[in-house]
């Protein structure tokens, strides 16, 4: 099966990045979100990111225009009837994702593949909420999508070989490197990364160090390009908490208990960069630690 048209559900930071790289690779892309404003904001972000590439000489103006012309807003699921692959990248909430598949699938052609960009949720369980578990896969991009080289591919128990090989070819066509993970909570990257971030939040919670000390320590002491708290803000604290909850529930081990301070920040609506406040306050010129 040849992929020509790619649908993206969810126009947040990951969805607009996925739309960006797919259009840049020559696919026709349809972008949907439950919120019309988010689609507009997503398209504006893609525009801004491509403009930056033009300014730095990595892309010609003609390539930018051609890329933008390949992306359109799709206002309703009916619009995905002739798509070959739809990638769901809505919020990290299993119930929301299940409802999306139930509403979306009746409008798809039978051979259309469905992928989820979930950071942690069981691909087998999500697949079971669709009418096509054998054509369903985890296609997990990294943030920011246009910059990060990796795509994790995760098969559910029912995913067939044809789907897996099309997904592999598709990820390679985006110039991404593939790591295959088994279907376990949070897969490979987040099974390792998120407990580290959660531990950094415990380190803050227990007063071992302040926000800046923790980030500086890990940047200069472990050569991490970003501090763990800075990275948590970048990922989104709601997503971090959801991943820790999936690890805690799925592996039933207390070592994955989400830090109460992370829970508190999410309850306050301090979700990191996307709400302008998390472990840092981004409303001024330079980020200021909130603890
Ligand atoms: N943030 C990261 O670093 C990262 C990395 C890899 C994967 N992911 C995964 O990507 C997905 C999206 O994360 P994000 O960081 O882009 O979040 P985000 O909060 O930036 O965007 C989520 C989007 O989903 C939309 N949405 C909510 N309910 C919806 C519905 N019913 N139908 C359609 N759209 C709906 C929201 O309006 C929002 O635009 C999650 O599954 C997350 O785990 C995130």
XYZ file of C-alpha atoms and ligand atoms in Angstrom:
335
model
C 0.000 0.000 0.000
C 1.264 3.445 -0.895
C 0.713 6.340 1.470
C -0.188 9.609 -0.227
C -2.561 11.361 2.150
C -1.848 11.589 5.878
C -4.401 12.808 8.412
C -3.310 14.197 11.770
C -5.757 14.355 14.699
C -4.735 16.921 17.322
C -2.990 20.130 16.279
C -1.012 20.684 19.496
C 2.781 20.812 19.686
C 3.193 17.219 18.439
C 0.358 17.205 15.887
C 1.547 20.347 14.129
C 5.110 18.966 14.097
C 3.912 15.703 12.524
C 1.931 17.652 9.901
C 5.048 19.768 9.215
C 7.408 16.814 8.578
C 4.841 14.876 6.530
C 4.124 17.844 4.232
C 7.850 18.554 3.908
C 8.359 14.949 2.758
C 5.723 15.422 0.031
C 2.574 13.948 1.625
C -0.786 15.707 1.416
C -1.747 16.427 5.007
C -5.118 17.065 6.651
C -5.053 18.515 10.178
C -7.986 18.136 12.583
C -8.497 19.268 16.167
C -11.526 19.418 18.437
C -10.774 23.130 18.742
C -10.801 25.311 15.617
C -8.463 27.792 17.324
C -5.922 25.018 17.893
C -5.950 24.160 14.173
C -5.316 27.811 13.340
C -2.580 28.043 15.982
C -1.063 24.797 14.669
C -0.976 26.101 11.091
C 0.557 29.382 12.319
C 3.272 27.434 14.188
C 4.110 25.419 11.058
C 4.278 28.658 9.079
C 6.638 30.213 11.642
C 8.868 27.107 11.852
C 9.181 26.862 8.062
C 9.920 30.610 7.821
C 12.783 30.095 10.295
C 14.211 27.334 8.097
C 14.020 29.656 5.073
C 15.844 32.397 7.025
C 18.606 29.999 8.027
C 19.037 28.853 4.411
C 17.869 25.255 5.061
C 14.795 25.591 2.833
C 14.040 27.613 -0.281
C 10.979 29.862 -0.435
C 9.546 27.670 -3.197
C 9.923 24.543 -0.989
C 8.280 26.387 1.894
C 5.331 27.426 -0.287
C 4.949 23.915 -1.712
C 5.040 22.424 1.825
C 2.394 24.835 3.105
C 0.171 24.199 0.079
C 0.127 20.482 0.972
C -1.404 21.083 4.443
C -5.079 21.803 4.934
C -7.433 22.006 7.858
C -9.983 19.184 7.984
C -12.999 20.432 9.945
C -14.696 17.046 10.567
C -13.885 13.306 10.503
C -15.955 12.929 7.297
C -13.070 14.720 5.558
C -10.679 11.766 6.101
C -12.598 9.379 3.793
C -9.846 9.173 1.149
C -6.822 9.230 3.482
C -4.281 6.372 3.539
C -2.954 6.898 7.071
C -4.370 8.840 10.016
C -2.099 9.575 12.987
C -3.853 10.447 16.224
C -1.898 12.905 18.375
C -4.550 14.239 20.774
C -4.076 14.590 24.545
C -2.541 11.678 26.471
C -5.855 10.375 27.808
C -7.021 6.880 26.932
C -10.726 7.720 27.108
C -10.300 10.708 24.758
C -8.315 8.582 22.302
C -10.878 5.755 22.363
C -13.710 8.193 21.658
C -11.749 9.663 18.744
C -11.280 6.215 17.126
C -14.945 5.354 17.591
C -16.021 8.607 15.886
C -13.277 8.523 13.219
C -13.155 4.904 11.994
C -16.614 4.720 10.361
C -15.487 7.499 7.977
C -12.202 5.870 6.904
C -11.773 3.648 3.863
C -11.231 0.004 4.890
C -7.537 -0.054 3.909
C -6.648 3.163 5.796
C -3.998 2.639 8.492
C -4.350 4.283 11.888
C -1.391 5.248 14.068
C -1.217 6.722 17.545
C 1.499 9.072 18.754
C 0.762 8.074 22.358
C 3.708 8.426 24.729
C 2.739 5.537 26.941
C -0.694 3.933 26.486
C -1.043 0.281 25.435
C -1.220 0.022 21.633
C -3.089 -3.283 21.976
C -5.788 -1.618 24.109
C -6.079 1.419 21.823
C -6.228 -0.873 18.756
C -9.119 -2.758 20.343
C -11.127 0.489 20.366
C -10.900 0.673 16.553
C -12.599 -1.423 13.868
C -9.141 -2.378 12.462
C -6.688 -3.594 15.139
C -4.525 -5.295 12.468
C -4.064 -1.925 10.733
C -3.242 -0.026 13.939
C 0.253 0.849 15.276
C 2.118 3.082 17.654
C 4.056 5.687 15.643
C 5.748 7.661 18.387
C 7.492 10.880 17.314
C 9.822 12.881 19.567
C 9.500 16.556 20.487
C 10.170 18.817 18.562
C 9.199 16.604 15.632
C 11.016 18.526 12.861
C 14.287 18.367 14.836
C 14.321 14.986 16.580
C 15.542 12.046 14.521
C 13.842 9.160 16.289
C 10.489 7.481 15.701
C 9.547 4.563 17.949
C 7.381 1.950 16.247
C 5.182 -0.236 18.427
C 3.074 -3.159 17.250
C -0.048 -4.145 19.140
C -0.777 -7.844 19.512
C -2.982 -7.769 16.398
C -0.880 -5.487 14.146
C -0.135 -7.331 10.888
C 3.213 -7.437 9.085
C 1.954 -5.397 6.107
C 0.998 -2.516 8.430
C 4.348 -2.681 10.202
C 6.319 -2.611 6.960
C 4.304 0.338 5.566
C 4.851 2.215 8.851
C 8.591 1.511 8.649
C 8.783 2.792 5.087
C 6.703 5.829 6.028
C 8.963 6.766 8.983
C 12.066 6.335 6.792
C 10.538 8.575 4.119
C 10.404 11.325 6.778
C 14.175 10.797 7.227
C 13.651 9.453 10.733
C 15.572 6.643 12.397
C 13.415 3.853 13.773
C 13.615 2.078 17.126
C 11.171 -0.804 17.513
C 9.664 -1.250 20.953
C 7.443 -3.979 22.353
C 4.042 -2.903 23.621
C 4.860 -2.220 27.298
C 3.841 0.893 29.259
C 5.678 3.998 27.938
C 7.715 1.871 25.473
C 11.504 2.515 25.463
C 12.219 6.264 25.551
C 9.626 7.275 28.123
C 10.128 4.153 30.286
C 13.625 5.512 30.897
C 13.164 9.286 30.535
C 10.002 9.931 32.554
C 11.089 8.178 35.791
C 14.246 10.332 35.595
C 12.133 13.491 35.259
C 9.815 12.289 38.065
C 12.894 11.705 40.268
C 14.094 15.247 39.502
C 10.693 16.513 40.702
C 11.044 14.415 43.912
C 14.513 15.942 44.337
C 12.874 19.371 44.201
C 9.933 18.272 46.415
C 12.267 16.961 49.110
C 14.332 20.157 49.038
C 17.551 18.491 47.881
C 17.983 21.342 45.403
C 16.083 24.212 43.809
C 14.875 24.264 40.187
C 18.000 25.951 38.862
C 20.409 23.799 40.891
C 18.767 20.581 39.653
C 18.786 21.657 35.996
C 22.348 23.015 36.170
C 23.530 19.848 37.911
C 22.147 17.579 35.187
C 23.253 19.829 32.309
C 26.828 20.234 33.496
C 27.172 17.082 35.571
C 25.555 14.574 33.230
C 25.898 16.464 29.936
C 22.150 16.552 29.336
C 21.304 19.233 26.737
C 18.355 20.391 28.862
C 17.788 20.108 32.606
C 15.064 17.591 33.602
C 12.701 20.284 34.933
C 13.183 22.439 31.852
C 12.489 19.329 29.778
C 9.358 18.518 31.807
C 8.027 22.022 31.047
C 8.836 21.476 27.385
C 7.042 18.104 27.219
C 4.027 19.423 29.169
C 3.461 18.532 32.821
C 0.032 17.029 32.035
C 1.691 14.628 29.584
C 4.456 13.820 32.123
C 1.851 13.012 34.776
C -0.206 10.869 32.386
C 2.873 8.850 31.424
C 3.817 8.296 35.089
C 0.239 7.187 35.839
C 0.353 4.707 32.937
C 3.713 3.351 34.234
C 2.419 3.166 37.826
C -0.853 1.435 36.865
C 0.620 -0.752 34.134
C 3.689 -2.041 35.990
C 2.163 -1.925 39.520
C 5.469 -0.869 41.044
C 5.670 1.936 43.622
C 8.922 3.189 42.055
C 6.759 4.807 39.355
C 4.560 6.764 41.825
C 4.018 10.245 40.331
C 5.585 12.894 42.557
C 2.850 14.769 44.528
C 4.455 18.056 43.441
C 3.913 17.115 39.777
C 0.277 16.352 40.588
C -0.050 19.728 42.317
C 1.386 21.665 39.365
C -1.017 19.925 36.969
C -3.947 20.607 39.334
C -2.954 24.286 39.333
C -3.026 24.318 35.529
C 0.732 25.004 35.499
C 1.483 22.721 32.579
C 4.847 24.168 31.482
C 5.604 26.142 28.348
C 2.188 25.641 26.797
C 0.493 27.548 29.654
C 3.473 29.873 30.238
C 4.098 28.491 33.716
C 5.499 25.261 35.105
C 8.792 24.755 36.938
C 9.678 28.058 35.285
C 7.547 31.135 34.696
C 7.810 32.065 31.007
C 5.790 35.278 31.075
C 8.777 37.599 31.293
C 11.796 37.995 29.085
C 13.769 35.173 30.698
C 12.318 32.100 32.428
C 12.208 32.462 36.225
C 12.171 29.336 38.462
C 8.874 28.923 40.353
C 10.614 27.226 43.329
N 4.826 16.601 24.449
C 5.723 15.705 24.094
O 6.935 15.899 24.297
C 5.283 14.447 23.392
C 6.243 13.656 22.745
C 5.825 12.499 22.058
C 4.475 12.157 22.058
N 3.568 12.941 22.709
C 2.151 12.545 22.655
O 1.513 13.296 21.639
C 0.128 13.493 21.981
C -0.184 14.985 21.951
O 0.647 15.667 22.862
P 1.004 17.216 22.714
O 2.263 17.434 23.486
O 0.915 17.627 21.283
O -0.214 17.862 23.533
P -0.899 19.309 23.343
O -1.585 19.584 24.628
O 0.079 20.288 22.803
O -1.974 19.045 22.192
C -3.045 18.155 22.341
C -4.119 18.562 21.328
O -5.162 17.579 21.358
C -6.358 18.269 21.114
N -7.496 17.458 21.499
C -8.003 17.243 22.746
N -9.095 16.448 22.664
C -9.274 16.168 21.349
C -10.254 15.421 20.623
N -11.248 14.799 21.242
N -10.144 15.370 19.287
C -9.129 16.003 18.637
N -8.191 16.739 19.260
C -8.265 16.811 20.604
C -6.219 19.558 21.917
O -7.151 20.551 21.486
C -4.768 19.922 21.633
O -4.652 20.766 20.518
C -0.072 12.831 23.340
O -0.542 11.511 23.168
C 1.349 12.833 23.912
O 1.555 11.833 24.878
C 3.946 14.077 23.358
